[in-house]
Coordinates of C-alpha atoms (C1' of nucleotides) in Angstrom, one line a residue:
Chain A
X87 CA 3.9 14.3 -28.5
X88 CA 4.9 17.3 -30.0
X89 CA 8.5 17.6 -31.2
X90 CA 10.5 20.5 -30.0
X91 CA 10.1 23.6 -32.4
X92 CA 12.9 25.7 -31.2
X93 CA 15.7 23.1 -30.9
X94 CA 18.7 24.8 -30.5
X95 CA 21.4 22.2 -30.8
X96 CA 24.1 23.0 -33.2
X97 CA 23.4 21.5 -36.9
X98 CA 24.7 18.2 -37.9
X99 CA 27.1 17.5 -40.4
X100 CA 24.3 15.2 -42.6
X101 CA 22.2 18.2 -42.2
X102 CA 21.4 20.3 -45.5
X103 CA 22.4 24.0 -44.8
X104 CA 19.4 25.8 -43.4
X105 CA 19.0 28.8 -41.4
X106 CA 16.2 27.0 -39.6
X107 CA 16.7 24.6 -36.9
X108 CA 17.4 20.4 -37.3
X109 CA 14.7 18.5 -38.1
X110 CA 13.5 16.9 -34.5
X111 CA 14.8 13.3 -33.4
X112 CA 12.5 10.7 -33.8
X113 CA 10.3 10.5 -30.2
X114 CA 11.3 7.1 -28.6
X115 CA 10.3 5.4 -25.3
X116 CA 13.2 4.7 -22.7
X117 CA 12.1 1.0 -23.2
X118 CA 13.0 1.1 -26.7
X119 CA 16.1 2.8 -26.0
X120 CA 18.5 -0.2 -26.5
X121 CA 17.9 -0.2 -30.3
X122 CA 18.5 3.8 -30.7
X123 CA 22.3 3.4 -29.5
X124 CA 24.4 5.7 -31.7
X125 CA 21.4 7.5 -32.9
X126 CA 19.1 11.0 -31.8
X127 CA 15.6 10.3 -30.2
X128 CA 13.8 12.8 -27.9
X129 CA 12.6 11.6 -24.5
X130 CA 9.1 12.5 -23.2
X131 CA 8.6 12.4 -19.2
X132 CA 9.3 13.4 -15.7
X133 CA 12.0 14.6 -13.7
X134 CA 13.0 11.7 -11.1
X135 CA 15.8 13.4 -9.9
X136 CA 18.6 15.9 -10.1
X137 CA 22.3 16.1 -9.7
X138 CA 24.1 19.0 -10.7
X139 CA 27.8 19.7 -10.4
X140 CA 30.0 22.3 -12.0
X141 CA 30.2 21.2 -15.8
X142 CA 27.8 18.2 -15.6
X143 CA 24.1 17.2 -14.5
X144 CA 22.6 14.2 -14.3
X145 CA 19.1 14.2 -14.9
X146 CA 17.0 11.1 -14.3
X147 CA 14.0 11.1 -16.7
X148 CA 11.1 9.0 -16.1
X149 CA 9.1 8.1 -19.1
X150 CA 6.2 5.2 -17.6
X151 CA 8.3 3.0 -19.5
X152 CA 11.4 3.1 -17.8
X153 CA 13.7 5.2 -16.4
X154 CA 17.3 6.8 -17.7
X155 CA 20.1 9.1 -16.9
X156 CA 20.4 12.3 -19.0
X157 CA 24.0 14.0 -19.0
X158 CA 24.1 17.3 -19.8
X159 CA 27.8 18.8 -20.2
X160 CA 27.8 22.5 -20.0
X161 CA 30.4 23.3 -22.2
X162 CA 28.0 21.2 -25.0
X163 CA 24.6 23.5 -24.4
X164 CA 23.3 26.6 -24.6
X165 CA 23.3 28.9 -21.8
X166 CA 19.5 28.6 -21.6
X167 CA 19.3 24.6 -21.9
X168 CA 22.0 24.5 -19.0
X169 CA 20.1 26.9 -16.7
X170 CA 17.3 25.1 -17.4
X171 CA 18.7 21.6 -17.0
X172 CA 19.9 22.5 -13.7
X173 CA 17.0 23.9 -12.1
X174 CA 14.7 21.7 -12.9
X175 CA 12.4 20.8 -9.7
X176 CA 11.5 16.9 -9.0
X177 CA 8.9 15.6 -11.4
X178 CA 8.8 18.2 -13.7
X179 CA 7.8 17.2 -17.2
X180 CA 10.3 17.7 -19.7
X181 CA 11.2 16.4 -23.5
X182 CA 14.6 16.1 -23.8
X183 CA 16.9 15.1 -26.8
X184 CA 19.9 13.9 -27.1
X185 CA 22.3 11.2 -28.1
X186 CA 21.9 7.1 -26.7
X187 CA 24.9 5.9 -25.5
X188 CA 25.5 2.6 -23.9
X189 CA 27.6 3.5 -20.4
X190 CA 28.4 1.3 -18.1
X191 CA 28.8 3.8 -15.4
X192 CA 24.7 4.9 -16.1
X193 CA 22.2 3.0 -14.0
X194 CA 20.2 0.6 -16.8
X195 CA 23.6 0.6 -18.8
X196 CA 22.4 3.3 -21.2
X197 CA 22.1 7.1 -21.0
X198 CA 21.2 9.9 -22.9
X199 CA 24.0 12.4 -23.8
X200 CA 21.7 15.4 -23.3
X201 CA 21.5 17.7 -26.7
X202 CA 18.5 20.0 -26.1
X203 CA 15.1 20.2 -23.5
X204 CA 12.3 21.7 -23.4
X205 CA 10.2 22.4 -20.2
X206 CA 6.3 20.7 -20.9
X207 CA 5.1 21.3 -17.0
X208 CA 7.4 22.7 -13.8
X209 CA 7.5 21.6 -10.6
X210 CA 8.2 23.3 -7.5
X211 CA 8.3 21.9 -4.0
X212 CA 7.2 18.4 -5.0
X213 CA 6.0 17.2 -1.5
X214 CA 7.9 13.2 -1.8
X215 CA 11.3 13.4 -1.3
X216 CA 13.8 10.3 -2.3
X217 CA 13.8 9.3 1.4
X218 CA 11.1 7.7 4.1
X219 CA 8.0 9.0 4.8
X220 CA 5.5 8.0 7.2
X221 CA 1.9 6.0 5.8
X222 CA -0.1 8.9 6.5
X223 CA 1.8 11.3 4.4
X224 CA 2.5 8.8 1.7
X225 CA -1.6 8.2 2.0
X226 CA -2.4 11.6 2.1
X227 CA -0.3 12.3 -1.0
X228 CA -1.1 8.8 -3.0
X229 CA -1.7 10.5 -6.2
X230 CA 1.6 11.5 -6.3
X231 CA 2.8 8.3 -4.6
X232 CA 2.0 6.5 -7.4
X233 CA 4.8 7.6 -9.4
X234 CA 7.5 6.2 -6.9
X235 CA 9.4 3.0 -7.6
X236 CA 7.8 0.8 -5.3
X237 CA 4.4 1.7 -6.3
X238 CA 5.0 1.7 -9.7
X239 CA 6.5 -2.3 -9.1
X240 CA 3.8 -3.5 -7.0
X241 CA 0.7 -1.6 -9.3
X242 CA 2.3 -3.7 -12.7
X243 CA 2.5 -6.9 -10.3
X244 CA -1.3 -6.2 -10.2
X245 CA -2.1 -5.2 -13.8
X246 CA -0.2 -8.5 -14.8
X247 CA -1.8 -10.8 -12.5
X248 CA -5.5 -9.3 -13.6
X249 CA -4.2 -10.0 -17.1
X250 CA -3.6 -13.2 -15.9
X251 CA -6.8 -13.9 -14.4
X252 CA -8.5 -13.3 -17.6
X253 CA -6.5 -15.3 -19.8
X254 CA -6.4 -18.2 -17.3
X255 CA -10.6 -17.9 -17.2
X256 CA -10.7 -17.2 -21.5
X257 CA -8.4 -20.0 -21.9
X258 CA -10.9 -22.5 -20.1
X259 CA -13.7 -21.3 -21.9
X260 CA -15.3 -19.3 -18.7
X261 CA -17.8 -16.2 -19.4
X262 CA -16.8 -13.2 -17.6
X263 CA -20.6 -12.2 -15.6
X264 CA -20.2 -8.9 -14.8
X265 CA -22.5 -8.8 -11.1
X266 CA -24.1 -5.6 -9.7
X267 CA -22.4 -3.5 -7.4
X268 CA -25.8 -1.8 -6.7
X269 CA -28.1 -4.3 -4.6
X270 CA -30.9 -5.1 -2.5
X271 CA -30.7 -6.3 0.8
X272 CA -29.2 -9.6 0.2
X273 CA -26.0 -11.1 1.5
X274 CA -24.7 -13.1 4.3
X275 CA -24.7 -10.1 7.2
X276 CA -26.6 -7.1 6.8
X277 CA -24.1 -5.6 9.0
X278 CA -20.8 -5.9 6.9
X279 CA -22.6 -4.0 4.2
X280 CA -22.5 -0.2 2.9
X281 CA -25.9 1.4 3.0
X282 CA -27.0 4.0 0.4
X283 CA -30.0 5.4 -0.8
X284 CA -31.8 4.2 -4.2
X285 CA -34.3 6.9 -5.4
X286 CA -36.1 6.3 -1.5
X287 CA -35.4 3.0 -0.6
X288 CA -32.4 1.3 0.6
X289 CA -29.5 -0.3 -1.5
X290 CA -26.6 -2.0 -0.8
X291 CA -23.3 -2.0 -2.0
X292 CA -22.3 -5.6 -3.4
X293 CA -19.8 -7.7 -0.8
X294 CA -20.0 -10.8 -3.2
X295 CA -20.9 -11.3 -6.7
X296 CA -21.7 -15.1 -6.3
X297 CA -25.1 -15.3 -6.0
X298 CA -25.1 -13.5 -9.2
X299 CA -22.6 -16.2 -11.1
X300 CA -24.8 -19.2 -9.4
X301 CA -27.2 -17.9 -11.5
X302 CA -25.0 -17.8 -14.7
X303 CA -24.4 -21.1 -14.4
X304 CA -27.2 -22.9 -16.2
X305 CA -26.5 -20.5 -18.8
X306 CA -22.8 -20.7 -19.7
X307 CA -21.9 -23.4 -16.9
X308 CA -18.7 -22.2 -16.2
X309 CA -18.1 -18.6 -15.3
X310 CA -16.6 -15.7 -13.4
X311 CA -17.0 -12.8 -12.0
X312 CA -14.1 -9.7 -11.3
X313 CA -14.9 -6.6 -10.1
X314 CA -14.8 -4.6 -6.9
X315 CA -16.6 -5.4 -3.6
X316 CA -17.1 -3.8 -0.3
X317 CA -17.3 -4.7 2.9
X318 CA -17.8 -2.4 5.9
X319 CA -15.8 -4.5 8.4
X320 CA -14.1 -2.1 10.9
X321 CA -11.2 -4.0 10.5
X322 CA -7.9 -1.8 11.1
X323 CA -5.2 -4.5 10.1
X324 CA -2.6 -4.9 6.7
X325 CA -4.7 -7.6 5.2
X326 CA -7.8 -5.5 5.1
X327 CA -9.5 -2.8 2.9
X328 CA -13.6 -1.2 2.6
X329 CA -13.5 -1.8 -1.1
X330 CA -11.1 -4.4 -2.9
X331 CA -11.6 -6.5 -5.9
X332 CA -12.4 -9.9 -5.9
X333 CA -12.7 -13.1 -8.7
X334 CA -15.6 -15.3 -8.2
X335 CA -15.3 -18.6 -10.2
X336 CA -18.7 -20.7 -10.5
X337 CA -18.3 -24.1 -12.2
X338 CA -21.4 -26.3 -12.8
X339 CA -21.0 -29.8 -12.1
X340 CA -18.1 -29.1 -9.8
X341 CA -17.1 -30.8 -6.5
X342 CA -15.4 -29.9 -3.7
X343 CA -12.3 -31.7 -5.0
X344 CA -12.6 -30.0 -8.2
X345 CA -13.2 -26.6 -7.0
X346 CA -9.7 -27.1 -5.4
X347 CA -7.5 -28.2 -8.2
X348 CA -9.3 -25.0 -10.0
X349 CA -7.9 -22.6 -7.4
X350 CA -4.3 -24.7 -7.5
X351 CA -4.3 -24.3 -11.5
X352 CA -5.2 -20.7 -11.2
X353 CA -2.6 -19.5 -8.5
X354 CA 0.1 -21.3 -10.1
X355 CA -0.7 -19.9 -13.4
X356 CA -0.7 -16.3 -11.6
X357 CA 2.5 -17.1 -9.9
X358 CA 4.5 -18.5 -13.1
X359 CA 2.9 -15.7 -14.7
X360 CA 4.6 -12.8 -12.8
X361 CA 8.0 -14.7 -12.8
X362 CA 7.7 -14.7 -16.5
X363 CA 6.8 -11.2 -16.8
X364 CA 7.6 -9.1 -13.9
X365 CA 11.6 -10.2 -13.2
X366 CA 12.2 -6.6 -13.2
X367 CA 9.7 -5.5 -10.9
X368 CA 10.2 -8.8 -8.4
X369 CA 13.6 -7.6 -7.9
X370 CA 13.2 -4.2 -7.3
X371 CA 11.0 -5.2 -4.4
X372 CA 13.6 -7.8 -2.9
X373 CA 10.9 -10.3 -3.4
X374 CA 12.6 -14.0 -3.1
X375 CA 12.0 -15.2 -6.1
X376 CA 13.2 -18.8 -5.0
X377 CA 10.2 -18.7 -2.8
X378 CA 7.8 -18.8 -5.4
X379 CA 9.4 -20.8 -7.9
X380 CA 8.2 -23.6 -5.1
X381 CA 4.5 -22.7 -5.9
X382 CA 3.6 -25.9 -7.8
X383 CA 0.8 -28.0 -7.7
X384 CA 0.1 -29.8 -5.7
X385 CA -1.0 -27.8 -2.7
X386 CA -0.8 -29.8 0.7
X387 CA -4.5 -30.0 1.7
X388 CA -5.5 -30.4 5.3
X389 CA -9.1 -30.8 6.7
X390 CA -10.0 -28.9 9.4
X391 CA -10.4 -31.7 11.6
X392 CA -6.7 -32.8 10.9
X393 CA -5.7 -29.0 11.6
X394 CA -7.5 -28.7 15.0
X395 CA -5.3 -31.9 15.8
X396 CA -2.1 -31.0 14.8
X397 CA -2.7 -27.7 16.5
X398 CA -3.4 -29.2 19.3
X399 CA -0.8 -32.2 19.6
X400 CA 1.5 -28.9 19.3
X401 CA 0.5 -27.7 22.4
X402 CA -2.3 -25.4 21.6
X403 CA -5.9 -25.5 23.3
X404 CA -8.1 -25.4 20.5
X405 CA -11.5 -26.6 20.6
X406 CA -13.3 -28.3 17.6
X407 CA -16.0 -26.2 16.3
X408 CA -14.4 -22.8 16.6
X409 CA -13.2 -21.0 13.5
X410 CA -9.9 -20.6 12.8
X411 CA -7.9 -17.5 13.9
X412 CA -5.3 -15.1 12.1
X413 CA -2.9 -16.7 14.7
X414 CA -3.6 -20.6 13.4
X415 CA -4.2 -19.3 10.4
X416 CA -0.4 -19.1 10.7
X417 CA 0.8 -21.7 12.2
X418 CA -0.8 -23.8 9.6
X419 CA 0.6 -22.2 6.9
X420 CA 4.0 -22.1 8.6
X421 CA 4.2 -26.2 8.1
X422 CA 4.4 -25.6 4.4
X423 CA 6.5 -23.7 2.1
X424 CA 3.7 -23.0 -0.5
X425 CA 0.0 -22.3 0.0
X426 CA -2.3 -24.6 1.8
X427 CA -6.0 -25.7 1.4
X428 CA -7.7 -26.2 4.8
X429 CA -11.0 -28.0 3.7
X430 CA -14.7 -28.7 5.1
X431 CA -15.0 -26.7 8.3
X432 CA -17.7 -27.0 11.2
X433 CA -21.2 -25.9 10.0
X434 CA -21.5 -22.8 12.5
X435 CA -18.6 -21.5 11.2
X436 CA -19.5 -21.5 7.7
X437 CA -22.4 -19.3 5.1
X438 CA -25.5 -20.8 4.8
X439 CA -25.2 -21.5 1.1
X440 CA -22.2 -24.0 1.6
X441 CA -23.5 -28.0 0.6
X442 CA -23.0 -30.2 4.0
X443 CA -20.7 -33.2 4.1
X444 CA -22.5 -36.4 3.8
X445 CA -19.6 -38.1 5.4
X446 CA -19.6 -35.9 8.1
X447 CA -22.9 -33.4 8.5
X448 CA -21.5 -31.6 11.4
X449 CA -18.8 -29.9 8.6
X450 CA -19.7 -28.3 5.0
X451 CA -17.9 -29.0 2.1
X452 CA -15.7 -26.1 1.2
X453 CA -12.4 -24.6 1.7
X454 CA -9.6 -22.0 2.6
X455 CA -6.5 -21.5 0.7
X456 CA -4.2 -20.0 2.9
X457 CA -1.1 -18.3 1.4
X458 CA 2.4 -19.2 2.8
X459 CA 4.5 -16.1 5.1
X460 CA 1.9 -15.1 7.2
X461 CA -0.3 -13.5 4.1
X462 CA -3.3 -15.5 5.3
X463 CA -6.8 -16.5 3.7
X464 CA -6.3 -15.5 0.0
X465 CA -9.1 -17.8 -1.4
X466 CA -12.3 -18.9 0.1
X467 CA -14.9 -21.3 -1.8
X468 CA -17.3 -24.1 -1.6
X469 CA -19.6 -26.6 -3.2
X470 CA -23.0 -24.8 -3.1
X471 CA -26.1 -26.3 -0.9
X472 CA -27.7 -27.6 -4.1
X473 CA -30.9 -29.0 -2.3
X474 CA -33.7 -27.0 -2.1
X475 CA -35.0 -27.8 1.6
X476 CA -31.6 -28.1 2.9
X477 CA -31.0 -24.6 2.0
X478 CA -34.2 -23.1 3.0
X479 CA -33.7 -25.1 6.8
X480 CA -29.7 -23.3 6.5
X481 CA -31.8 -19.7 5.8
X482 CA -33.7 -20.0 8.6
X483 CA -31.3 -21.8 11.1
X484 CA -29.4 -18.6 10.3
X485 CA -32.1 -16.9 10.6
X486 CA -31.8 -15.2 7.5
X487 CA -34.5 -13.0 5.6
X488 CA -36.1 -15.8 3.5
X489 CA -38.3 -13.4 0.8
X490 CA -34.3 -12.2 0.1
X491 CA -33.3 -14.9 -1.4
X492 CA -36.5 -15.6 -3.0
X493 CA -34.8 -15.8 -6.9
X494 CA -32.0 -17.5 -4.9
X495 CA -34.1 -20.2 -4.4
X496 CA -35.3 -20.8 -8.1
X497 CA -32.1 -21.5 -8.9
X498 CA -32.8 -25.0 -6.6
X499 CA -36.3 -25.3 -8.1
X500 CA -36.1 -25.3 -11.8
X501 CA -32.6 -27.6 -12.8
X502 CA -30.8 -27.8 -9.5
X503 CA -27.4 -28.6 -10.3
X504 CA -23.7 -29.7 -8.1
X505 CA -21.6 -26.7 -8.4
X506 CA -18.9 -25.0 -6.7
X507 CA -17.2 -21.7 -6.7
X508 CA -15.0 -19.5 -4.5
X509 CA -13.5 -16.0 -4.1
X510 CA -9.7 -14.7 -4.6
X511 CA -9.1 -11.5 -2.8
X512 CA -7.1 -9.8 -5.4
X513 CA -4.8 -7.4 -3.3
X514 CA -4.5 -10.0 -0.6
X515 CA -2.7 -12.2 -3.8
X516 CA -0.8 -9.9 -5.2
X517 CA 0.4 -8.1 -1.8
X518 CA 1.6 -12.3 -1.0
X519 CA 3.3 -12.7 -4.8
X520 CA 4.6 -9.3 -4.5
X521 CA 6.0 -9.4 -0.8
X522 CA 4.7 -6.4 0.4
X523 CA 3.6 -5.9 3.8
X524 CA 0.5 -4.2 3.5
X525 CA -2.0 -5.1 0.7
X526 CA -2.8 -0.6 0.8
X527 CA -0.2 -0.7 -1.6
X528 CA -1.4 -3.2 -4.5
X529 CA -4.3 -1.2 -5.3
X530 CA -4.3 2.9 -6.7
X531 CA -6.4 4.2 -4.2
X532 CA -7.2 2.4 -1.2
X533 CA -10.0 2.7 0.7
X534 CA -9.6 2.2 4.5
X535 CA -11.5 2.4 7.3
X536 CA -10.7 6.2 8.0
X537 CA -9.4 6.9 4.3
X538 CA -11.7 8.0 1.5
X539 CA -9.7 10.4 -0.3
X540 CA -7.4 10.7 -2.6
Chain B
rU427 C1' -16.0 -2.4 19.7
rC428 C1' -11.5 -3.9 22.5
rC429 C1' -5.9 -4.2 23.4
rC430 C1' -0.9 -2.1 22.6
rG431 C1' 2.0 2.0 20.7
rC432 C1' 2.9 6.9 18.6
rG433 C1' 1.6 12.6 17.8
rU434 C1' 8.2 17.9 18.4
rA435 C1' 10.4 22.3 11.7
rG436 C1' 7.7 21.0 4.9
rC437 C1' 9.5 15.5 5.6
rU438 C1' 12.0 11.6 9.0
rC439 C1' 13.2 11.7 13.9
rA440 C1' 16.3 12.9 18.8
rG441 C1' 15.2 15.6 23.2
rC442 C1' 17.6 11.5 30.2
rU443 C1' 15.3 11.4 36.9
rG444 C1' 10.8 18.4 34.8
rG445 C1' 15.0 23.9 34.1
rU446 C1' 13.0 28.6 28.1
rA447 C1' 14.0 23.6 21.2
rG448 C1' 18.0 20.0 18.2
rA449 C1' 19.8 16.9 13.9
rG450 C1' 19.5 15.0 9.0
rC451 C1' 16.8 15.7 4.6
rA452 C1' 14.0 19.3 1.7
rG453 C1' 14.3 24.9 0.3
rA454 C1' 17.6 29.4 -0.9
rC455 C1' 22.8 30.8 -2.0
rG456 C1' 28.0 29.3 -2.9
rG457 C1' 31.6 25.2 -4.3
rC458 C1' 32.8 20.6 -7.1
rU459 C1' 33.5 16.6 -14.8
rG460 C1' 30.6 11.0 -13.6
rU461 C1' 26.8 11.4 -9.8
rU462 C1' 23.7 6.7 -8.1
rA463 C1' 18.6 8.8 -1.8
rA464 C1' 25.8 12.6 -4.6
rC465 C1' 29.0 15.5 -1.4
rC466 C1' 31.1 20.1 1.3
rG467 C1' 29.9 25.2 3.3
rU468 C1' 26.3 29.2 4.7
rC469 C1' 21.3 30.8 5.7
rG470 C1' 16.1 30.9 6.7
rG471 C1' 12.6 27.6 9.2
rG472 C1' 8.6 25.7 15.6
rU473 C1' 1.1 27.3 18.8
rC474 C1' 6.2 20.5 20.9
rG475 C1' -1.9 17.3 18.3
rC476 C1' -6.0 20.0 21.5
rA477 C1' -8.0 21.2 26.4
rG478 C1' -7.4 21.0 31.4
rG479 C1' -4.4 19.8 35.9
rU480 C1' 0.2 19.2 39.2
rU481 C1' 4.6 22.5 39.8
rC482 C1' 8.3 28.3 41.1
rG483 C1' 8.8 26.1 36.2
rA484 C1' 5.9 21.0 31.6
rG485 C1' 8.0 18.8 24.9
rU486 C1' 8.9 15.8 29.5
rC487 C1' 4.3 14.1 34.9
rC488 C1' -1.4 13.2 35.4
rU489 C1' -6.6 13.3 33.2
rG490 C1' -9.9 13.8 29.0
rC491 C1' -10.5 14.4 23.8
rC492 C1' -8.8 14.2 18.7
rG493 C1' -5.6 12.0 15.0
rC494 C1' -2.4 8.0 13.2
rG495 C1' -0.2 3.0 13.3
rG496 C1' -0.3 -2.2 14.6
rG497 C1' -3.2 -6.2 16.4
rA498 C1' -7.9 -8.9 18.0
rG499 C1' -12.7 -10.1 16.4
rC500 C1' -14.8 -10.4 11.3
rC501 C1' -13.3 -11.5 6.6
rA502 C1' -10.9 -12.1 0.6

RNA sequence: UCCCGCGUAGCUCAGCUGGUAGAGCAGACGGCUGUUAACCGUCGGGUCGCAGGUUCGAGUCCUGCCGCGGGAGCCA
């Protein structure tokens, strides 16, 4: 950043005699700020907010590392720097320089006795106020949205727990796969997917990366995958976007069992991992952070079969065979007070590629992980259908295009191999960790059913 | 696709059993040494989503359409 040329603050007493202006202060971050008490920095950022009264104004700068009060005392600046100071439109960009001070009357507990500013960008008429709005104007204006306090919480919550998800994957000695987003036709149900055309023919936008990390497996035998996915559900609910991101584990040599305690480790880690890091951010959303200091291992895990009872014995009418609903998948997760596997589900209600039980062939070995609160199915995984002519029978029971999954296939004919894997919906975990209502929020730019742009 | 709800000032909303449009915030101006979404005063600001209907008269009642929100199904 370049420092101010034209400062006009009256000289110092350490400063040699010149008819040219003080050297600058030193550019700092408001993060840093603690360890400049006493001394001069200059401040680079954006105008959060203005109060001006006769002889004072409180500016609140915003620097993407924090935020802190700037006084400005009239009787201490220029004409110029006062006028400017006090007209100074919401979110302008500004560098201003002054004096730290610790005060405990200043939000943070340190301020910025204001010494000089310079105006890098005005504003006029920025359209968010500090009050409500409605979702379609915040939507509308989500590139400015971005910059509020809320935002700004949740979107760290969500940097830190991708951090997380690497680190937890690196530290296991998984290799990141990174699967196409561009595809053929190939998926569970052609109608879920986004068409588009490739150079004449049709292509498909990518709702899963695991067939793709199967595939990896005899290479690297443990990996993942982490990018975006899209699904053309016209689903109109908080739990639900077009295009989110998703991590798809594949472990070689995995069970069911062990594909569980791999998706316990991981969303504790992820959990501990934002109470470590994002205190400050947890608060300023009101998130209970007694509720997830209970997310330890181990997860209470529930068959389906044992959930269609208890259901039932509560009162409920539900018949065995049927999948779950958003409304049991709530009452489930309302018997605990952390998340909860529900494991090996009836056949019909399961993908094609999921291994059946030998204990039970009417069910599939696999899982949900359901997160506690009401936030629903955050994981869903499975052992994979590792024998060759069960899994063509499952393709065509489903009656499934079989020359699609021709390379599929291969993967049973040449080293077939027990594995298991699963999918975390990203914005669906960290909208749960977070406590926010609607996962629209935990990513920059959502894209809903009716919502392309921004 | 279906069910429920909502469309009034730049924003958030009020407006009763029909009688010619209101508040707060934002903006402009003025006041105030310490504010925390500052406060006080003044001023400007409207095709009541669109179309049709009922009525002497519709923001208000009816029908259709459009937009938005929530939910169901489906899913992470």
């Amino acid at each position: 950043m370049t420092p101010p040329s034209d400062s006009t603050r009256p000289a110092g007493p350490s400063t040699p005699p010149s008819p040219e202006a003080d050297p600058p202060p030193p550019p700092a971050t408001v993060r840093a700020l603690p360890g400049h008490v006493g001394g001069e920095v200059a401040l680079s950022g954006w105008v959060q907010a203005l109060r001006v009264h006769a002889r004072v104004a409180f500016v609140m700068l915003r620097d993407g590392t924090g935020t802190v009060q700037c006084v400005a005392v009239r009787s201490q600046l220029s004409e110029e720097d006062w006028a400017l100071a006090t007209t100074l439109g919401q979110e302008a960009c500004v560098e201003i320089s002054g004096s730290v001070r610790a005060d405990a009357r200043a939000p943070g507990g340190h301020e910025l006795a204001l010494s000089g500013l310079r105006l890098i960008g005005p504003s006029e008429d920025f359209p968010i106020q500090r009050k409500e709005h409605g979702v379609e104007f915040l939507l509308d204006h989500r590139h400015l949205w971005l910059r509020s306090g809320i935002q700004r919480a949740g979107l760290r919550i969500r940097a830190e727990v991708e951090q997380a998800i690497h680190d937890f994957f690196y530290e296991r000695d998984f290799v990141r796969i990174d699967t196409p987003i561009l595809t053929g036709a190939i998926g569970e149900s052609a109608g879920t997917l986004f068409e588009t055309d490739y150079f004449g023919d049709p292509a498909f936008l990518a709702q899963t990366g695991q067939l793709y990390v199967e595939s990896a497996c005899p290479a690297f035998r443990k990996v993942y995958c982490f990018g975006p996915t899209f699904r053309a559900e016209k689903s109109k609910t908080r739990r639900h976007l077009t295009e989110f991101w998703m991590i798809e584990p594949e472990v070689a040599f995995a069970d069911s069992d062990d594909n569980m305690d791999l998706q316990e480790a991981l969303i504790c880690h992820l959990v501990a991992r934002v109470l470590e890091r994002c205190p400050t951010e947890l608060d300023l959303l009101k998130r209970d952070r007694a509720v997830l200091e209970k997310v330890r291992p181990p997860f209470p895990r529930i068959s389906y079969g044992e959930a269609v009872e208890r259901l039932n014995a509560g009162g409920r009418d539900f018949e065995w065979g049927r999948d779950l609903g958003a409304v049991e998948e709530t009452t489930i997760s309302s018997w605990y007070d952390r998340p909860v596997f529900v494991y090996n589900y009836p056949k019909e209600a399961k993908a094609f590629y999921m291994k059946e039980n030998p204990d039970d062939p009417r069910t599939v070995l696999c899982n949900d992980l359901l997160a506690p609160e009401g936030y629903g199915e955050i994981v869903g995984g499975s052992q994979r259908e590792d024998d060759l002519d069960r899994l063509q029978a499952r393709i065509r029971e489903e009656k499934l295009p079989e020359e699609a999954y021709g390379w599929y296939l291969d993967l049973r004919r040449y080293g077939t191999f027990p594995h298991s894997g699963f999918g975390l919906g990203l914005e669906r975990t960290v909208g749960w960790i977070a406590g926010r209502p609607h996962i629209r929020e935990l990513i920059p730019y959502p894209r809903l059913i009716n919502r392309l742009t921004p």
